[in-house]
Amino acid sequence: MSVVEGKELRIVGFLCNWCSYGGADTAGVSRFKQPTDLRIIRVPCSGRVDPLFVVKALINGADGVLVSGCHPRDCHYSDGNYYARRRLEMLKRFLPFVGIDARRFHYTWVSASEGQRWQQTVTEFTTLIHELGPTPAFPQDQTVLKEVRA
Amino acid sequence: MRVGVFICHCGNNIAGTVDVARAAEETAKLPHVVYSTHYMYTCSEPGQDEIKQAIKRENLDRVVVAACSPRMHELTFRRTVEKAGLNRYFFEMANIREHISWIGENKELNTNKAIEAVRMAVEKVIRDKPLHSTAFKINKRVLVIGAGVAGMQSALDCADGGLDVVLVEKSPAIGGMMARLDKTFPTIDCSICILGPKMVDVAQHEHISLHAYSEIEEIKGYVGNYQVKVRKKTPYVDWTKCTGCGECMEKCPTKNAYDRFNFGVAPTRAINIPFPQAIPKKATIDAQYCRQIQKGKCGVCAKVCRANAINFELPDQFVTEEVGAIIVASGYGLIDQELLPEYGGGRYPDVITGIQYERLLNASGPTSGHIQRPSDGTEPKSIVFVSCAGSRDKSIGIPYCSNFCCMYIAKQAILTKDHIPDSQSYVFYMDIRATGKGYDEFTRRAQEDYGAKYIRGRVSRIYPKGKKMIVQGADTLLGAKVEVEADLVVLATAATAAPGAAALAEKLHISYDTHGFYVESHPKLRPVETNTAGVYLAGAAQGPKDIPASVGQGSAAAAKVLALFSRDMLESDPAIARVNQNACVGCLKCVKTCPFQAIKEQELRGGEVVASVIETICAGCGVCTSTCPCGAIQLQHFTDNQLLAEVNSLCLS
Amino acid sequence: MIEKEYAYYAGCSLEGTASSYDRSIRVILKALGATLRETEDWSCCGSTPAHAMDHVLAGALAARNLAIVERMETATLTTPCPSCLSAFKKAHAKVTQDKAFSDEVNQLLDLPYKGGVKAKSTLQVIYEDVGPDAVTSKVTTVLPDLKAACYYGCILSRPPKLAAFDDPENPVSMDRLLAACGVDVRDFVFKTECCGAAFGVPKKEMVLRLTHKVLTMVQDCGANCVVVACPLCQQNLDLRQAQVNRAMGSSFSIPILYFSQVLGLAFGFQPEELGLDKHIVSADALIRSRRPKGAEDAAPPVKEKARKSTAQGTAGKPGDAPGAEGTASAAKEA
Amino acid sequence: MNIEKLKEIVRTVLPSVDVVIGYKKGLDALHPVPCFVTSPDEIDALVLNPACTHNLAAYLPSLKKKTAVVVKGCESRTVVQLVQEGLIKRENVVVIGVPCQGVLSARKVLNAINHQPVVEAAFENDAVIVKTRKAETRLALNDVASDKCLTCQYPTPVLSDHLAGEQVESKVDEQAAYQDIRQFDAQSLEERRAYWLKEFDRCIRCYACRNACPMCVCRESCIAETRDPHWMSQKATLNEKMMFHMIHAIHLAGRCTECGECERACPMGIPVAKLKKKINMEMKELFGYEPGISIDDKPPMYTFKVEEEKIEEHKIR
């Protein structure tokens, strides 16, 4: 992990190729300035995003995870984002139960033409994550854990 | 593994805010990376040559290019590595332009981000598997949706090229908006005189089968093999018997039906043929107004029809057409006057829209070409045209220019003078947008030769005063408020997406913008393609445009289809789901969730049931992969291992 | 549904030139079953020249009142004056959407405003919370001679996003409420045309011209009175009619009524209870013919308390719509 | 729990199936074990009491025979869910339902008797009398019942071909079904985090919870252990332990029938069933769905609605 200390936090984005990745491209083409924290992983469809990818990232140190797909009804694969919506909603409700702040995980819909919406999403989400600060570190060995127990 | 990394400057686009030399230096240290360099324009021919030579010279077996969006050049570079002897899927792109250099200003942060983007791409590329396309047969028939001038042009070009064309039109007659226009700018050609012969060609062409008064119900399949279910709406008239004599229309006792063809300029009958040159020239009953259908009493048309064609019980019918490509030319709509309350919102009969005025000017229109005020039938002497009535108006959600209004207003001002020589036209305008060939000269003629008074400024209010309409606005050149007493006001209402455009896009799986216009694949380089293979755009469905532009796009879309169909076989995208049958436990949850029914159950010899992907149907969305609990079904090129490697490269592991 | 209790902000006009508006609003809201709770220790709303000079100070003036209302714990604040309402809505929007602005404003206030007040004009309360049907059910009196032009002025429904009430170009709320009282409401096209009131002092000629235009259109549409919801509109159209007549050579004598006064009359209240005696152009002649609802035409008019009334004047202008009896109170003008 | 009635049913059913799965005496009276009856002379060995805790439906997916299975309320839901997901065929299963007042938590009983060896146990309607060499202890069933039984909504099997006993009504109001989860949710985020870190830390990654789970059907393909895909390493770090439990919980979203086997099997006493119950609560809230109630339902994670009534678009803040 090599975030620039003190300036960036680790934010992972899963973007569907057809809408949101294109929306992020549109934002770039339009030179809409954004915070630099986000790292984008391209997936064909938001339906490809197994909620466990989000969990994996959050458990392993991501400070925020953003998933973005096509708007409902506009999925390039017709139904993928409908499945994503159910799975990700389940996840968002489950995370706080195990002590993970649900605000660190956001899922939304941005189309390829919505460069401005993308800029706004990234900016707002990054600002929020900075307000929340780094995700609490996971105790890696028993000594740290003993403190938790105490 | 021997990975080569190529970092592009893109002139100054990337190098301006990313330290490309440092990025190359740092990424050279990554595991598996044996070669890392940076180059001015990697996508240029010498840039691509550099990649090919490096593959040979450094014995590379995987390539990462850090440059623009993969949506831009992934295909280009895949071909490059393939030419150098690698499998085309042994390639990944890191998007350091759209997602990095263009959106961040801090060079240090950008450079670090670019290095991480390359690191992710390297993690992914070392897990790339060689993939090979398979070939499948194309059905060389084409579906054209919409029979306006763009759709007709597409249909005729395809048909002349020897393709079988299925043309589907929503209204009872073909011709679209152009069939309603009186004359066309800038030549003042009679619209129907130039369109009519094309309509006849469409009707008579041996390769074109026309479904008028029909809509798309459902579309299945993929490029080369679409199944399209067409709903043939019932006209309550058996069109195989109808001779188009018009007797029914004359005798129909319902005289107040809304005339969709004439945009309500005058009422029509419940059973009607939209206009004299209509193709097909068949009668249609508007069920909303038909006394027989609404109240069960009348049936006059059935009595007078000598062909015995009237059938009040006729249901909608469905046909399924199999095609290999689709051209969408579904046209545009116009805003409702209700959105313009400051101009009366449709409450004043003598404030009409441009297309309604077009019908008043037209010799085969309801007034036989005599310009009459809708309120009292008198001939107007003072006519005010209001451009941008809704267009370029953010407050009603239409920030865009409607493209053709400036020109048709000039045309209508000229025609008005021709019709009523002692008339005076006034045109309120924001800017005159006359960029086509001969267009600016045309708007000048309207002013200089025909005496139309152009007033630069917007209209703030229109209200009646006695028999006149008062048009109140600003003259921004004089810096004064002006009021014009008008007999008739014509609003150039904004063009919008066609009604139902979004629903059609959803059936086609193509995208549309916030205004409902369809989104092309690339605004400059792929203007008639969509992101869905085999679906093309033509005409105003993509954005407001005038006749020559629509016709041009119609031909362009046809050329795309002809090029696609010039081969007998298409190559499938091999980035599809694949089942590891040893790991599959046969729970078949993937079968339940596949949006394309592309997964079937297969019984192995031992009697065990496993999932199996139908390659030609799988579209590569990966819903199955994230459904499968044991990871037995993997979307190739986006496998769990690849995405996990990307996540792990970003987060602690 | 009408709420039992509203926080009420009358504002400066309603304490002075528009006391009749205040009086009639209180009377009809009581009749409609709502209690108005006075805003304690209220100050200027900030819509005065303050907002042209300093946005933060103007915002603070409004926010001060909102902060007081916030602690009253009523669901809704209502004010009859569109100008006050606009000031409140503007301040509320800026405080809730702009953190920096909110900090600046709250620093000026003893009691910070947290953004919890919903403000509505009293017209909106009656139109939306009560509704035309409930209004009809309260009507006891018909006003056969009234031909009304509803004049909304410039800020009641604008800017649309802020006002969030009625159509910005063609508002209909007052038309519908009056129609619900059985009043003949004319199709008036200058509902939101500027009357110029704000420029009364610096550019009087312009105001006279604009006011003349509005009043001419009132006459042209066959109305014999103007019904308003804004104290400034009322004051401008009523007070300045004589000036307009002098400057433009016209002879208008058009009563300018508050919608609350018309509703009050229809509910059976006496003109004095509604402050109708406070207006310059008298409406006496128009309302004399009022009678209990349901009574035959032959029934005697509602008994009116003896009041010195100038005799019927001459018709406002030749060519008026029939029945539009002019009621010039020439005495007062003089 | 009527053993005589059960034996009678087994006797009539046995000729038409290959095997009947029930319980027989095990190590001691508190630990009956599964018993596979294939001939009539084995029937008398059957026992049935609140110590019979195993979910016998867990055997169904791997048995390729026609099977009769003894199930209590929660376990009948397992059968329904397995049929619903197509993992077993309804016609291959004869369901012998047993209405149930709650089963014992062996751990709670042993704690109550200070882990003395059990000599004998007797069961009454609402109590269990445990005899050790030193003493005889009477324990109220409510005090030593499994946690899952305290909020049980389905004491009578939802599906049965034969019912051994009278219907039992749920003692717990529907509103209170998730009270334990709501109580847990009422804690602060930090408290919840600390709780689970402490619990997960004790996990020894033995996978007993997974092995006991009747809905875990991936067998050797479980992604907690495979290299392809390589979801997890073998490291015994806290984040890997947590990841494993998240995988188990999320793979059971909309599928867990709350039989509690995972928690019973855990040698470390980690309350892992709570994770699944939380998701079940959300599934009910979001989609009005409870797993294992109707064979014709569709598990909510494998279907969708174009308009989801309960899912609203999230704002970032």
Coordinates of N, CA and C in Angstrom, one line a residue, chain D residues 199-258:
Chain D
E199 N -14.4 -12.1 19.2 CA -14.9 -13.4 18.8 C -14.1 -14.1 17.7
F200 N -13.9 -13.3 16.6 CA -13.3 -13.9 15.4 C -11.8 -14.3 15.8
D201 N -11.2 -13.6 16.7 CA -9.9 -13.9 17.1 C -9.7 -15.3 17.6
R202 N -10.8 -15.8 18.2 CA -10.7 -17.1 18.8 C -10.9 -18.2 17.7
C203 N -11.3 -17.8 16.5 CA -11.6 -18.8 15.4 C -10.2 -19.5 15.1
I204 N -10.4 -20.8 15.0 CA -9.1 -21.6 14.7 C -9.2 -22.1 13.3
R205 N -10.1 -21.6 12.5 CA -10.3 -21.9 11.1 C -10.4 -23.4 10.9
C206 N -11.2 -24.1 11.7 CA -11.4 -25.5 11.6 C -12.5 -25.8 10.6
Y207 N -13.3 -24.8 10.3 CA -14.4 -25.0 9.3 C -15.5 -25.9 9.8
A208 N -15.6 -26.2 11.1 CA -16.6 -27.0 11.6 C -18.0 -26.4 11.3
C209 N -18.1 -25.1 11.5 CA -19.3 -24.4 11.2 C -19.8 -24.6 9.8
R210 N -18.9 -24.5 8.9 CA -19.2 -24.7 7.5 C -19.6 -26.2 7.2
N211 N -18.8 -27.1 7.8 CA -19.1 -28.5 7.6 C -20.5 -28.9 8.1
A212 N -20.9 -28.3 9.2 CA -22.2 -28.6 9.8 C -23.3 -28.0 9.1
C213 N -23.0 -26.9 8.3 CA -24.1 -26.2 7.7 C -24.8 -27.0 6.6
P214 N -26.1 -27.2 6.8 CA -26.8 -28.0 5.8 C -27.0 -27.2 4.4
M215 N -26.8 -25.9 4.4 CA -26.9 -25.2 3.2 C -25.6 -24.9 2.5
C216 N -24.5 -25.3 3.2 CA -23.2 -25.2 2.5 C -23.0 -26.4 1.6
V217 N -23.1 -26.2 0.3 CA -23.1 -27.4 -0.6 C -21.9 -27.4 -1.5
C218 N -20.9 -26.5 -1.2 CA -19.8 -26.4 -2.2 C -18.8 -27.6 -2.0
R219 N -18.9 -28.3 -0.8 CA -18.0 -29.4 -0.5 C -16.5 -28.9 -0.7
E220 N -15.7 -29.7 -1.5 CA -14.3 -29.3 -1.6 C -14.0 -28.1 -2.4
S221 N -15.1 -27.6 -3.1 CA -14.9 -26.4 -3.9 C -15.1 -25.1 -3.1
C222 N -15.3 -25.2 -1.8 CA -15.5 -24.0 -1.0 C -14.3 -23.0 -1.2
I223 N -14.7 -21.8 -1.4 CA -13.6 -20.8 -1.8 C -12.8 -20.4 -0.6
A224 N -13.1 -20.8 0.6 CA -12.2 -20.6 1.7 C -11.0 -21.4 1.6
E225 N -11.0 -22.4 0.8 CA -9.9 -23.3 0.7 C -9.3 -23.5 -0.7
T226 N -10.0 -23.1 -1.7 CA -9.4 -23.3 -3.1 C -8.3 -22.3 -3.4
R227 N -7.5 -22.6 -4.3 CA -6.5 -21.7 -4.9 C -7.1 -21.0 -6.1
D228 N -8.0 -21.7 -6.8 CA -8.6 -21.1 -8.0 C -10.1 -21.1 -7.9
P229 N -10.7 -20.1 -7.5 CA -10.2 -18.8 -7.2 C -9.6 -18.7 -5.8
H230 N -8.6 -17.8 -5.7 CA -7.8 -17.7 -4.6 C -8.3 -16.6 -3.7
W231 N -9.4 -16.8 -3.0 CA -9.9 -15.7 -2.2 C -9.2 -15.4 -0.9
M232 N -8.6 -16.5 -0.3 CA -8.0 -16.3 1.0 C -6.7 -17.1 1.1
S233 N -5.8 -16.6 2.0 CA -4.6 -17.3 2.2 C -4.8 -18.2 3.4
Q234 N -3.8 -19.0 3.8 CA -4.0 -19.9 4.9 C -3.5 -19.3 6.2
K235 N -3.1 -18.0 6.1 CA -2.7 -17.3 7.3 C -3.8 -17.3 8.4
A236 N -3.3 -17.4 9.6 CA -4.3 -17.4 10.7 C -4.4 -15.9 11.3
T237 N -4.5 -14.9 10.4 CA -4.6 -13.6 10.9 C -6.1 -13.2 11.1
L238 N -6.3 -12.2 11.8 CA -7.6 -11.8 12.2 C -8.4 -11.4 10.9
N239 N -7.8 -10.7 10.0 CA -8.6 -10.3 8.8 C -8.9 -11.5 7.9
E240 N -8.1 -12.5 7.9 CA -8.5 -13.7 7.1 C -9.6 -14.5 7.8
K241 N -9.5 -14.5 9.2 CA -10.6 -15.2 9.9 C -11.9 -14.5 9.7
M242 N -11.9 -13.2 9.8 CA -13.1 -12.4 9.6 C -13.6 -12.6 8.1
M243 N -12.7 -12.6 7.2 CA -13.1 -12.8 5.8 C -13.8 -14.1 5.7
F244 N -13.3 -15.1 6.3 CA -14.0 -16.4 6.2 C -15.4 -16.4 6.7
H245 N -15.6 -15.7 7.8 CA -17.0 -15.7 8.4 C -17.9 -14.8 7.5
M246 N -17.3 -13.8 6.9 CA -18.1 -13.0 6.0 C -18.5 -13.8 4.8
I247 N -17.6 -14.6 4.3 CA -18.0 -15.4 3.1 C -19.1 -16.4 3.5
H248 N -19.0 -17.0 4.7 CA -20.0 -17.9 5.1 C -21.4 -17.2 5.2
A249 N -21.4 -16.1 5.8 CA -22.6 -15.3 6.1 C -23.2 -14.9 4.8
I250 N -22.4 -14.3 3.9 CA -22.9 -13.7 2.7 C -23.4 -14.8 1.7
H251 N -22.7 -15.9 1.7 CA -23.1 -17.0 0.8 C -24.5 -17.6 1.3
L252 N -24.8 -17.3 2.6 CA -26.1 -17.8 3.1 C -27.2 -16.8 3.0
A253 N -26.9 -15.6 2.5 CA -27.9 -14.5 2.4 C -29.1 -15.0 1.7
G254 N -30.3 -14.9 2.5 CA -31.5 -15.4 1.9 C -31.7 -16.9 1.8
R255 N -30.7 -17.6 2.5 CA -30.8 -19.1 2.4 C -30.8 -19.7 3.7
C256 N -30.3 -19.0 4.8 CA -30.1 -19.7 6.1 C -31.4 -19.9 6.7
T257 N -31.6 -21.2 7.2 CA -32.9 -21.5 7.8 C -32.8 -21.5 9.3
E258 N -31.7 -20.9 9.8 CA -31.6 -20.7 11.3 C -31.7 -22.0 12.1

